Coordinates of C-alpha atoms and ligand atoms in Angstrom, one line a residue:
M1 CA -103.4 -105.4 -128.6
A2 CA -104.9 -105.6 -125.1
R3 CA -108.4 -104.3 -124.7
E4 CA -109.0 -101.1 -122.8
R5 CA -110.3 -101.9 -119.3
L6 CA -113.2 -100.2 -117.7
I7 CA -114.4 -101.0 -114.2
V8 CA -117.5 -99.7 -112.9
I9 CA -118.4 -99.7 -109.1
G10 CA -122.3 -100.2 -108.6
A11 CA -124.7 -101.7 -110.7
V12 CA -128.1 -99.9 -110.3
A13 CA -129.1 -96.9 -112.2
A14 CA -125.9 -95.0 -112.9
G15 CA -123.5 -97.9 -113.0
T16 CA -125.4 -99.9 -115.5
K17 CA -126.2 -97.0 -117.6
A18 CA -122.5 -95.9 -117.6
A19 CA -121.3 -99.2 -118.5
S20 CA -123.8 -99.7 -121.5
K21 CA -123.0 -96.4 -122.9
A22 CA -119.2 -96.9 -122.7
K23 CA -119.8 -100.3 -124.4
R24 CA -121.9 -98.8 -127.2
E25 CA -119.1 -96.1 -127.6
K26 CA -116.3 -98.7 -127.8
A27 CA -117.4 -102.3 -128.8
D28 CA -114.0 -103.9 -127.9
L29 CA -114.0 -102.5 -124.4
D30 CA -113.5 -104.8 -121.3
V31 CA -116.2 -103.8 -118.9
K32 CA -116.5 -105.2 -115.4
I33 CA -119.1 -104.1 -112.9
F34 CA -118.8 -104.9 -109.3
S35 CA -121.9 -104.8 -107.1
K36 CA -122.3 -105.5 -103.4
E37 CA -125.8 -106.4 -103.9
E38 CA -127.3 -109.7 -105.3
N39 CA -129.8 -107.7 -107.3
I40 CA -128.8 -105.4 -110.0
S41 CA -130.4 -102.9 -112.5
Y42 CA -133.5 -102.9 -110.6
A43 CA -136.4 -100.3 -110.5
G44 CA -135.8 -98.6 -107.2
C45 CA -138.5 -96.0 -108.0
G46 CA -141.0 -98.8 -108.5
L47 CA -140.4 -100.4 -105.0
P48 CA -143.3 -98.7 -103.2
Y49 CA -145.7 -99.8 -105.8
Y50 CA -144.4 -103.3 -105.4
I51 CA -145.3 -103.1 -101.8
G52 CA -148.7 -101.7 -102.7
G53 CA -149.3 -104.6 -105.1
I54 CA -149.7 -102.3 -108.1
I55 CA -146.5 -103.9 -109.5
K56 CA -147.4 -107.5 -108.9
E57 CA -144.3 -109.7 -109.5
K58 CA -140.8 -109.5 -108.1
K59 CA -139.5 -110.1 -111.7
E60 CA -141.1 -106.8 -112.9
L61 CA -138.6 -104.9 -110.7
L62 CA -135.6 -106.4 -111.9
V63 CA -134.9 -104.7 -115.1
R64 CA -131.8 -106.9 -116.5
T65 CA -129.9 -109.8 -115.1
P66 CA -126.1 -110.2 -115.2
E67 CA -126.7 -113.0 -117.7
I68 CA -128.5 -110.6 -120.0
F69 CA -125.7 -108.1 -119.6
K70 CA -123.1 -110.7 -120.6
K71 CA -125.1 -112.1 -123.5
E72 CA -126.4 -109.0 -125.1
Q73 CA -123.5 -106.5 -124.2
D74 CA -120.5 -108.6 -123.4
I75 CA -120.5 -106.8 -119.9
E76 CA -119.3 -108.8 -116.9
I77 CA -121.2 -108.1 -113.7
Y78 CA -119.8 -109.6 -110.4
I79 CA -122.6 -109.6 -108.0
K80 CA -122.0 -109.7 -104.1
H81 CA -118.6 -108.4 -104.8
E82 CA -117.5 -105.3 -102.8
V83 CA -115.0 -103.0 -104.0
T84 CA -113.0 -102.2 -100.7
K85 CA -110.2 -100.0 -102.0
I86 CA -109.2 -97.9 -105.0
N87 CA -105.5 -97.7 -105.5
V88 CA -105.1 -94.7 -107.7
N89 CA -101.6 -94.7 -108.4
E90 CA -101.4 -98.3 -109.5
K91 CA -104.9 -98.0 -111.1
K92 CA -106.1 -101.0 -109.2
V93 CA -109.2 -102.0 -107.2
T94 CA -109.5 -104.4 -104.4
V95 CA -112.5 -106.5 -104.5
L96 CA -114.0 -108.7 -101.7
N97 CA -116.1 -111.6 -102.8
L98 CA -118.8 -111.4 -100.2
E99 CA -119.8 -115.2 -100.7
N100 CA -116.3 -116.8 -100.2
T101 CA -114.4 -113.8 -98.8
E102 CA -111.7 -114.1 -101.5
I103 CA -109.8 -110.8 -102.2
T104 CA -108.8 -110.0 -105.7
E105 CA -107.2 -107.1 -107.2
Y106 CA -108.3 -105.9 -110.9
E107 CA -106.6 -103.3 -112.9
Y108 CA -108.5 -100.6 -114.8
D109 CA -107.7 -98.2 -117.4
K110 CA -110.7 -96.1 -116.7
L111 CA -112.8 -96.2 -113.5
I112 CA -116.5 -95.1 -113.0
I113 CA -117.8 -94.9 -109.3
A114 CA -121.4 -95.2 -109.1
T115 CA -121.8 -96.3 -105.4
G116 CA -125.0 -94.5 -104.8
A117 CA -126.7 -93.6 -101.6
T118 CA -127.7 -95.3 -98.4
P119 CA -130.7 -94.5 -96.3
F120 CA -129.7 -92.5 -93.1
V121 CA -130.6 -94.4 -90.0
P122 CA -130.6 -92.1 -86.9
P123 CA -129.1 -93.5 -83.7
L124 CA -132.4 -94.0 -82.0
E125 CA -133.1 -96.2 -79.1
N126 CA -133.8 -99.9 -80.2
V127 CA -133.5 -98.8 -83.9
N128 CA -132.2 -102.2 -84.8
L129 CA -135.3 -104.1 -83.6
K130 CA -136.8 -106.5 -86.2
N131 CA -139.4 -105.1 -88.5
I132 CA -137.9 -101.7 -88.6
F133 CA -137.1 -101.1 -92.3
T134 CA -135.6 -98.7 -94.6
L135 CA -136.5 -98.9 -98.3
R136 CA -133.7 -98.7 -100.7
S137 CA -133.3 -102.2 -102.4
V138 CA -135.4 -104.8 -103.6
T139 CA -134.5 -106.9 -100.7
D140 CA -136.1 -104.3 -98.5
A141 CA -139.2 -104.1 -100.5
F142 CA -139.6 -107.9 -100.6
A143 CA -139.3 -108.2 -96.8
I144 CA -141.9 -105.4 -96.4
R145 CA -144.3 -107.0 -98.9
E146 CA -143.9 -110.3 -97.4
M147 CA -145.0 -108.8 -94.1
V148 CA -148.0 -107.4 -95.5
D149 CA -148.9 -110.3 -97.6
M150 CA -148.6 -112.5 -94.5
G151 CA -150.9 -110.2 -92.5
K152 CA -148.2 -109.4 -90.0
A153 CA -148.4 -105.7 -90.9
K154 CA -151.3 -104.2 -89.4
K155 CA -150.2 -101.0 -87.8
A156 CA -147.5 -99.2 -89.7
V157 CA -145.4 -96.1 -88.5
V158 CA -143.6 -94.2 -91.4
V159 CA -141.0 -91.9 -90.3
G160 CA -140.5 -89.1 -92.7
G161 CA -142.7 -87.2 -95.0
G162 CA -140.6 -87.0 -98.1
F163 CA -141.4 -88.7 -101.4
I164 CA -140.4 -92.2 -100.4
G165 CA -142.1 -92.0 -97.0
L166 CA -145.3 -90.6 -98.6
E167 CA -145.4 -93.3 -101.4
V168 CA -144.8 -96.1 -98.9
A169 CA -147.6 -94.6 -96.8
E170 CA -149.9 -94.6 -99.7
N171 CA -149.1 -98.2 -100.7
L172 CA -149.3 -99.6 -97.3
K173 CA -152.8 -97.9 -96.9
H174 CA -153.9 -99.5 -100.3
R175 CA -153.2 -102.7 -98.7
G176 CA -155.4 -102.0 -95.8
V177 CA -152.6 -101.3 -93.2
D178 CA -153.3 -98.6 -90.7
V179 CA -150.7 -95.8 -91.2
T180 CA -149.2 -93.1 -89.1
L181 CA -146.6 -90.7 -90.6
F182 CA -144.2 -88.7 -88.5
E183 CA -142.6 -85.5 -90.0
L184 CA -140.2 -83.5 -88.0
V185 CA -140.7 -80.2 -89.8
P186 CA -144.0 -78.5 -89.8
H187 CA -145.5 -80.0 -93.0
I188 CA -144.8 -83.1 -95.4
L189 CA -143.0 -82.7 -98.6
P190 CA -140.2 -80.2 -97.0
P191 CA -138.7 -79.2 -100.3
F192 CA -142.1 -77.6 -101.3
D193 CA -143.7 -74.3 -100.1
E194 CA -146.0 -74.6 -97.2
E195 CA -149.4 -73.9 -99.0
I196 CA -148.6 -76.6 -101.7
A197 CA -147.4 -79.1 -99.2
L198 CA -150.5 -78.6 -97.0
F199 CA -152.8 -79.3 -99.9
A200 CA -151.0 -82.6 -100.4
Q201 CA -151.1 -83.2 -96.5
N202 CA -154.8 -82.5 -96.3
H203 CA -155.4 -85.0 -99.1
M204 CA -153.3 -87.6 -97.6
K205 CA -155.3 -87.3 -94.2
E206 CA -158.6 -87.4 -96.1
K207 CA -157.5 -90.6 -97.5
G208 CA -156.9 -92.0 -94.1
V209 CA -153.3 -91.6 -93.3
D210 CA -152.6 -90.1 -89.8
I211 CA -150.1 -87.4 -90.3
I212 CA -148.4 -86.0 -87.3
T213 CA -145.9 -83.1 -88.1
G214 CA -143.6 -81.0 -86.3
E215 CA -143.0 -84.0 -83.9
K216 CA -140.0 -86.2 -83.3
V217 CA -139.7 -90.0 -83.1
T218 CA -137.2 -90.8 -80.2
G219 CA -137.0 -94.6 -80.1
F220 CA -138.7 -97.8 -80.3
E221 CA -139.9 -100.7 -78.0
G222 CA -140.3 -104.3 -78.8
D223 CA -138.9 -107.7 -78.1
S224 CA -137.3 -110.5 -80.0
E225 CA -140.3 -110.7 -82.4
G226 CA -139.7 -107.3 -83.5
V227 CA -140.9 -103.6 -82.9
K228 CA -144.0 -103.0 -80.8
R229 CA -144.3 -99.4 -80.2
V230 CA -142.9 -96.1 -81.5
I231 CA -141.8 -93.7 -78.9
T232 CA -142.3 -90.0 -79.8
S233 CA -142.5 -86.5 -78.6
V234 CA -146.3 -86.8 -78.5
G235 CA -146.6 -90.1 -76.7
S236 CA -146.1 -93.9 -77.8
F237 CA -147.8 -95.6 -80.9
E238 CA -148.5 -99.1 -81.4
A239 CA -146.6 -100.5 -84.6
D240 CA -145.9 -103.9 -86.0
I241 CA -143.8 -102.4 -88.9
V242 CA -141.8 -99.2 -89.1
I243 CA -140.4 -97.7 -92.3
L244 CA -137.6 -95.2 -91.6
S245 CA -137.6 -92.8 -94.7
I246 CA -135.6 -89.7 -93.4
G247 CA -133.2 -89.1 -96.3
V248 CA -130.2 -90.6 -97.8
R249 CA -126.5 -90.1 -97.6
P250 CA -124.1 -90.3 -100.5
N251 CA -121.7 -93.5 -100.4
V252 CA -118.4 -91.9 -100.6
S253 CA -116.1 -93.5 -98.1
L254 CA -114.3 -95.6 -100.8
A255 CA -113.6 -92.3 -102.9
K256 CA -112.8 -90.4 -100.0
A257 CA -110.2 -93.0 -99.0
A258 CA -108.7 -93.0 -102.3
G259 CA -108.1 -89.2 -102.1
I260 CA -111.1 -88.3 -104.5
E261 CA -112.2 -84.7 -103.6
L262 CA -115.6 -84.3 -102.1
G263 CA -117.8 -81.4 -102.6
V264 CA -119.6 -78.9 -100.1
T265 CA -122.6 -81.1 -100.0
G266 CA -120.4 -84.1 -99.0
A267 CA -121.0 -86.1 -102.3
I268 CA -118.1 -86.7 -104.9
K269 CA -117.2 -83.5 -106.7
V270 CA -117.2 -84.0 -110.5
N271 CA -116.9 -81.5 -113.3
E272 CA -119.4 -80.9 -116.1
F273 CA -117.8 -84.1 -117.8
M274 CA -118.3 -86.3 -114.6
E275 CA -114.6 -86.4 -114.1
T276 CA -113.2 -86.4 -110.5
N277 CA -110.2 -84.7 -109.4
I278 CA -108.2 -88.0 -110.3
K279 CA -107.3 -88.7 -113.8
D280 CA -109.3 -91.5 -115.5
I281 CA -111.8 -91.8 -112.5
Y282 CA -115.3 -90.7 -113.2
A283 CA -118.3 -90.8 -110.9
A284 CA -122.1 -90.6 -111.6
G285 CA -125.4 -91.0 -110.0
D286 CA -126.6 -90.5 -106.2
C287 CA -122.8 -90.5 -105.1
I288 CA -122.0 -87.2 -107.0
E289 CA -122.7 -83.6 -106.2
N290 CA -124.7 -81.6 -108.8
V291 CA -125.0 -77.9 -109.8
N292 CA -128.3 -76.2 -109.4
L293 CA -128.8 -74.5 -112.8
V294 CA -130.7 -71.5 -111.2
T295 CA -128.2 -70.6 -108.5
G296 CA -125.1 -72.1 -110.1
K297 CA -124.2 -73.5 -106.8
A298 CA -123.4 -77.0 -105.7
A299 CA -126.4 -78.9 -104.8
W300 CA -127.2 -82.7 -104.3
Y301 CA -130.3 -84.3 -106.0
P302 CA -130.2 -88.1 -105.4
M303 CA -132.6 -88.9 -108.1
G304 CA -133.1 -91.7 -110.7
S305 CA -133.5 -89.1 -113.6
T306 CA -130.3 -87.5 -112.7
S307 CA -128.4 -90.7 -112.1
N308 CA -129.2 -92.1 -115.5
K309 CA -128.1 -88.8 -117.3
T310 CA -124.9 -88.5 -115.4
G311 CA -124.2 -92.2 -115.8
R312 CA -124.6 -92.0 -119.6
I313 CA -122.1 -88.9 -119.7
A314 CA -119.5 -90.6 -117.5
G315 CA -119.9 -93.9 -119.8
Q316 CA -119.3 -91.7 -122.9
N317 CA -116.7 -89.5 -121.7
C318 CA -114.5 -92.3 -120.2
V319 CA -113.9 -93.8 -123.7
S320 CA -114.7 -91.1 -126.3
D321 CA -112.9 -88.0 -127.5
L322 CA -116.3 -86.5 -128.3
K323 CA -117.1 -85.2 -124.8
D324 CA -120.7 -84.8 -123.4
S325 CA -121.3 -82.6 -120.5
L326 CA -124.1 -81.5 -118.1
E327 CA -124.3 -77.9 -116.9
G328 CA -126.5 -78.6 -114.0
V329 CA -130.1 -79.7 -112.9
L330 CA -133.1 -78.2 -111.5
G331 CA -134.1 -80.9 -108.9
T332 CA -137.4 -81.4 -110.9
T333 CA -139.5 -84.0 -109.1
I334 CA -143.1 -85.4 -109.2
V335 CA -144.9 -87.6 -106.8
K336 CA -148.4 -89.3 -106.8
L337 CA -150.3 -89.2 -103.5
F338 CA -153.5 -91.0 -103.8
D339 CA -155.7 -88.9 -106.3
V340 CA -153.3 -85.9 -106.3
S341 CA -149.9 -85.4 -107.9
A342 CA -147.5 -82.7 -106.8
A343 CA -144.3 -81.6 -108.8
K344 CA -141.6 -79.0 -108.4
T345 CA -138.8 -77.7 -110.6
G346 CA -136.3 -75.0 -109.7
L347 CA -136.3 -73.0 -106.6
S348 CA -139.0 -72.8 -104.0
E349 CA -140.1 -69.3 -102.7
R350 CA -138.3 -70.1 -99.5
D351 CA -135.1 -71.1 -101.2
A352 CA -135.2 -68.2 -103.7
I353 CA -135.4 -65.8 -100.7
K354 CA -132.5 -67.7 -99.0
E355 CA -130.5 -67.5 -102.3
G356 CA -130.9 -63.6 -102.1
F357 CA -133.4 -63.3 -105.0
E358 CA -136.1 -60.5 -104.7
V359 CA -139.0 -62.7 -105.7
E360 CA -142.7 -62.4 -106.8
T361 CA -145.0 -65.4 -106.7
V362 CA -148.4 -66.3 -107.7
L363 CA -150.8 -69.1 -107.1
V364 CA -153.3 -70.0 -109.8
P365 CA -155.8 -72.9 -109.8
M366 CA -157.0 -74.0 -113.4
D367 CA -158.5 -76.9 -115.3
D368 CA -155.9 -79.1 -116.9
R369 CA -158.2 -79.5 -119.9
A370 CA -161.1 -77.8 -121.5
H371 CA -163.8 -77.3 -118.9
Y372 CA -166.4 -78.9 -121.1
Y373 CA -164.4 -81.9 -121.8
P374 CA -165.2 -84.8 -119.7
G375 CA -162.6 -85.8 -117.2
H376 CA -161.0 -82.4 -116.7
K377 CA -159.6 -81.9 -113.3
N378 CA -158.2 -79.1 -111.3
I379 CA -154.4 -78.2 -110.8
T380 CA -152.9 -75.3 -109.0
T381 CA -149.6 -73.6 -110.2
K382 CA -147.4 -71.6 -108.0
L383 CA -144.8 -69.7 -110.3
I384 CA -141.9 -68.0 -108.7
A385 CA -139.9 -65.4 -110.6
D386 CA -137.4 -62.8 -110.1
K387 CA -138.7 -59.3 -109.4
K388 CA -136.1 -57.4 -111.4
T389 CA -135.4 -59.6 -114.4
H390 CA -138.8 -61.6 -114.5
K391 CA -136.7 -64.8 -114.9
V392 CA -138.6 -67.7 -113.9
L393 CA -136.9 -69.2 -110.9
G394 CA -139.2 -72.2 -110.1
A395 CA -142.6 -73.7 -110.1
Q396 CA -144.8 -76.0 -108.1
I397 CA -148.0 -77.6 -109.3
I398 CA -150.5 -79.9 -107.3
G399 CA -153.9 -81.3 -108.1
E400 CA -155.9 -84.1 -109.4
G401 CA -155.2 -83.1 -112.9
V402 CA -152.2 -83.5 -115.3
V403 CA -149.3 -81.8 -113.6
D404 CA -146.3 -83.6 -115.3
K405 CA -146.7 -81.7 -118.6
P406 CA -146.9 -78.2 -117.1
I407 CA -143.9 -78.7 -114.8
D408 CA -141.8 -80.3 -117.6
I409 CA -142.7 -77.1 -119.7
I410 CA -141.6 -74.8 -116.9
A411 CA -138.5 -76.9 -116.2
T412 CA -137.6 -76.7 -119.9
A413 CA -138.1 -72.9 -119.9
I414 CA -136.1 -72.3 -116.9
T415 CA -133.2 -74.5 -118.2
F416 CA -133.2 -72.1 -121.4
G417 CA -133.4 -68.9 -119.3
A418 CA -136.8 -67.9 -119.9
D419 CA -138.5 -64.9 -118.4
L420 CA -142.3 -64.6 -117.8
E421 CA -142.7 -62.7 -121.1
G422 CA -141.3 -65.6 -122.9
L423 CA -143.1 -68.3 -120.9
S424 CA -146.4 -66.4 -121.4
K425 CA -146.1 -66.6 -125.3
L426 CA -145.0 -70.3 -125.7
D427 CA -146.9 -72.0 -128.6
L428 CA -148.2 -75.0 -126.8
A429 CA -150.5 -77.8 -128.3
Y430 CA -154.1 -77.3 -127.5
A431 CA -157.4 -79.3 -128.4
P432 CA -160.0 -79.8 -125.7
P433 CA -159.0 -83.4 -124.5
F434 CA -155.3 -82.2 -123.6
S435 CA -155.3 -78.6 -122.6
T436 CA -157.1 -75.3 -122.2
A437 CA -157.0 -72.9 -125.1
M438 CA -154.7 -70.8 -122.9
S439 CA -152.8 -73.4 -120.9
S440 CA -152.3 -73.2 -117.3
T441 CA -148.5 -72.2 -117.9
L442 CA -149.5 -69.1 -120.1
V443 CA -152.2 -68.1 -117.7
V444 CA -150.1 -68.4 -114.7
S445 CA -147.2 -66.5 -116.4
N446 CA -149.8 -63.7 -117.3
V447 CA -151.1 -63.3 -113.8
L448 CA -147.7 -63.0 -112.3
L449 CA -146.8 -60.4 -114.9
N450 CA -150.1 -58.6 -114.0
K451 CA -149.0 -58.7 -110.4
L452 CA -145.4 -57.4 -111.4
N453 CA -147.0 -54.7 -113.5
Q454 CA -149.2 -53.7 -110.6
K455 CA -152.5 -54.5 -112.5
M456 CA -153.5 -56.5 -109.5
E457 CA -152.5 -57.2 -106.0
G458 CA -152.7 -60.7 -104.5
I459 CA -151.9 -62.5 -101.3
N460 CA -150.6 -65.9 -100.8
P461 CA -152.8 -68.2 -98.6
A462 CA -149.8 -69.0 -96.3
K463 CA -149.8 -65.3 -95.3
L464 CA -153.6 -65.0 -94.6
P465 CA -154.2 -67.1 -91.2
E466 CA -151.7 -64.8 -89.3
K467 CA -153.2 -61.7 -90.5
I468 CA -156.7 -62.7 -89.7
Q469 CA -155.4 -63.6 -86.3
R470 CA -154.0 -60.1 -85.9
K471 CA -157.3 -58.6 -87.2
E472 CA -155.3 -56.7 -90.1
V473 CA -157.5 -57.9 -92.8
N474 CA -161.3 -57.8 -93.7
V475 CA -162.0 -61.0 -95.7
V476 CA -164.8 -60.5 -98.2
D477 CA -166.0 -63.7 -99.9
V478 CA -167.7 -62.7 -103.1
R479 CA -168.9 -66.2 -103.9
E480 CA -172.7 -67.2 -103.9
E481 CA -174.4 -67.7 -100.5
V482 CA -174.6 -71.3 -101.0
E483 CA -171.0 -71.8 -101.7
F484 CA -170.1 -69.7 -98.5
F485 CA -172.5 -71.8 -96.6
I486 CA -170.5 -75.0 -97.4
S487 CA -167.3 -73.8 -96.3
A488 CA -165.5 -70.4 -95.7
I489 CA -162.4 -68.8 -94.3
P490 CA -162.9 -68.0 -90.6
E491 CA -163.9 -64.4 -89.9
S492 CA -164.8 -63.9 -93.5
V493 CA -168.1 -62.1 -94.5
N494 CA -170.2 -62.9 -97.6
I495 CA -171.1 -60.3 -100.2
P496 CA -171.8 -62.1 -103.5
I497 CA -170.3 -60.4 -106.4
N498 CA -173.6 -59.3 -107.9
E499 CA -174.5 -57.5 -104.7
L500 CA -171.1 -55.8 -104.3
E501 CA -172.0 -52.4 -105.6
N502 CA -175.1 -52.2 -103.5
R503 CA -173.5 -53.4 -100.4
C504 CA -170.0 -51.9 -100.6
E505 CA -170.8 -49.6 -97.6
E506 CA -170.3 -52.6 -95.5
I507 CA -166.6 -52.6 -96.4
N508 CA -164.6 -50.1 -94.7
K509 CA -162.6 -48.0 -97.2
D510 CA -159.8 -46.9 -95.0
G511 CA -159.6 -49.8 -92.4
E512 CA -157.8 -53.1 -92.7
T513 CA -156.7 -54.5 -95.9
V514 CA -159.6 -55.9 -98.0
I515 CA -159.0 -59.6 -98.9
L516 CA -161.4 -60.7 -101.7
V517 CA -162.1 -64.5 -102.1
C518 CA -164.0 -66.6 -104.5
K519 CA -163.6 -70.1 -105.7
V520 CA -160.3 -69.8 -107.9
G521 CA -159.8 -66.0 -108.3
R522 CA -161.9 -64.9 -111.3
R523 CA -164.8 -63.4 -109.4
A524 CA -162.4 -61.9 -106.8
Y525 CA -160.6 -60.2 -109.7
T526 CA -163.9 -58.7 -111.0
A527 CA -164.6 -57.4 -107.5
Y528 CA -160.9 -56.0 -107.1
K529 CA -161.4 -54.1 -110.2
K530 CA -164.9 -52.8 -109.0
L531 CA -163.6 -51.8 -105.5
K532 CA -160.5 -50.0 -107.0
E533 CA -162.9 -48.0 -109.2
L534 CA -165.0 -47.1 -106.1
G535 CA -161.7 -45.7 -104.4
Y536 CA -160.7 -48.6 -102.3
K537 CA -156.9 -48.4 -102.1
D538 CA -155.9 -51.5 -99.9
V539 CA -157.5 -54.3 -101.7
K540 CA -156.0 -57.9 -102.5
I541 CA -157.1 -61.1 -103.9
L542 CA -156.7 -64.3 -102.2
E543 CA -154.6 -66.2 -104.8
G544 CA -156.0 -69.7 -105.4
G545 CA -159.3 -68.7 -103.6
A546 CA -161.1 -71.2 -101.7
T547 CA -160.0 -74.0 -103.8
A548 CA -156.4 -73.8 -102.8
Y549 CA -156.7 -72.6 -99.4
P550 CA -155.2 -75.3 -97.3
Y551 CA -156.0 -74.1 -93.7
E552 CA -159.0 -74.5 -91.6
M553 CA -162.3 -73.4 -93.1
K554 CA -165.4 -72.7 -91.1
Ligands
FAD1 C1 -138.3 -96.1 -102.9 C2 -137.6 -95.2 -103.9 C3 -138.3 -94.6 -104.8 C4 -137.6 -93.7 -105.7 N1 -138.5 -93.0 -106.6 C5 -137.8 -92.2 -107.5 C6 -138.5 -91.3 -108.4 O1 -139.8 -91.5 -108.4 N2 -138.0 -90.7 -109.3 C7 -136.5 -90.5 -109.2 O2 -136.0 -89.7 -110.0 N3 -135.8 -91.1 -108.2 C8 -136.4 -91.9 -107.4 N4 -135.6 -92.7 -106.5 C9 -134.2 -92.6 -106.4 C10 -133.5 -93.4 -107.4 O3 -133.9 -94.7 -107.1 C11 -131.9 -93.3 -107.2 O4 -131.6 -91.9 -107.4 C12 -131.1 -94.2 -108.1 O5 -131.4 -95.5 -107.8 C13 -129.6 -94.0 -107.9 O6 -129.0 -94.8 -108.7 P1 -127.4 -95.0 -108.4 O7 -126.9 -96.0 -109.4 O8 -126.7 -93.8 -108.5 O9 -127.3 -95.5 -107.0 P2 -127.9 -96.8 -106.1 O10 -129.2 -97.1 -106.7 O11 -127.9 -96.4 -104.7 O12 -127.0 -98.0 -106.5 C14 -125.5 -98.0 -106.0 C15 -125.2 -99.3 -106.0 O13 -123.9 -99.6 -105.6 C16 -123.5 -100.5 -104.7 N5 -122.3 -100.3 -104.1 C17 -122.1 -99.3 -103.1 N6 -120.7 -99.3 -102.8 C18 -120.2 -100.4 -103.5 C19 -118.9 -100.9 -103.2 N7 -117.9 -100.5 -102.6 N8 -118.7 -102.0 -104.1 C20 -119.7 -102.6 -104.8 N9 -121.0 -102.1 -104.8 C21 -121.2 -101.0 -104.3 C22 -124.8 -100.4 -103.9 O14 -124.8 -101.6 -103.0 C23 -125.9 -100.2 -104.9 O15 -126.2 -101.4 -105.4 C24 -136.3 -93.6 -105.6 C25 -135.4 -94.3 -104.7 C26 -136.1 -95.1 -103.9 C27 -135.3 -96.0 -103.0

């Protein structure tokens, strides 16, 4: 009997995962993967670290070769072979051999499209000059690293302050390259809320990356040797290397031409089984549209984590009667920026409001481990919940401490529909080297519940500068004089907590809103209680205190 034939298009994360899973499900399956690229199954997420020299050798990026796939799994991988057409009626693909231009047709019983995504290159003046790169494949990374290794990259301009741009900026800086980064919107890390993103931005600047936000790159100047200057809305900047990292677009033209339906995001529409609208054709990875678990709406999250998951499901379902499915994802992400890590799951405050939720948020800095245990570091958590149902909608965590564990806890909780009451009672592991007795996740949930139950009123730092400017607030810093002296919020006055009772006549009872500031919030909370007892009505705590205040200090 003829073997069932599976063809997979694309051989990076989703394609190879899908093929391997299908083969495990059905050992006698005839599996062919076609890849336009020479390199397959590589660690795309590791590319910035190869540029930075943290990953030393090229071979460390290349997870598996076609020979290994053939030998260990009986999967045939055709590199430098582009699929140019899918004939859905005859169940055939047309394949162009990019080395000898030969065209061959291959029949399939099942087809998985894993064509991924491509960096967006805007039509800017002279964008095709030499030494202007995007970073997607190992070939890009090899070329960039070679320039750095040869001392040819002294001044770099990175265009785009998303994860890839930031990781590249950090790694180039490690290699001694002067880095200027441009971001069009007002802050880096656009999916994050402003106060978290600015915290990261300040840290990157402290580490020597010149960051210019809210400005546009409009073109490039150079000669036959390559780029020399970057032209922007704030003047021109010298550069011998440019990295364009302003986002990716799903590779869907092949699917679209075959009549495969695209979704509202422009990526391939699949159901929870990774099936497209055409029978026996599945899709997975960066080329497909996802569902956001919080909103239930279509969203596009081109990420390695999701690509592997969807690839595995497509691989199983195309050959097995035991169907696997994926209801949706949260867009959970994490990035390391020098000494700080930033992570996000679910909706940002901005997106939650856009989606019509009535939200309440809180910002809480904490130690990641017991304060008396050596090596403990700070992390600041922003938690976002629905005001009516108390359902957790999203979280963002930033700091020098461990952020991956708490973000994964919150992602898990959101996935299972947790509310704040549930999140605040989780039974989490504790010993001093690992956590605090009340872990940050529990504390932040309790503080948000306190806020929702009107036990305390807080103000997010993002709302404060404008209020100070409009003279709507009286900012009272209750830290010790020496702490206030080192740095303080503009226009704030210092009344240390132990002097508050005697000096409270200095605070107008019926004037502007009183904003109480301390290092992280604890002393401000005590002061809040005291002022409330003394009859002050309009009092708020600055959430995150001076620790998480990302704006200018005096
Ligand atoms: C620098 C960088 C850092 C990243 N860091 C992270 C991270 O930390 N965490 C995370 O979750 N994600 C990260 N990602 C994203 C992650 O790498 C991608 O989500 C993942 O590689 C997507 O896998 P994929 O198989 O869907 O698509 P791709 O990796 O895009 O692979 C698709 C393949 O299909 C080939 N192809 C396309 N069309 C055809 C055709 N017609 N015929 C034959 N072949 C074709 C392409 O050439 C490509 O080789 C990062 C990406 C980059 C570039």
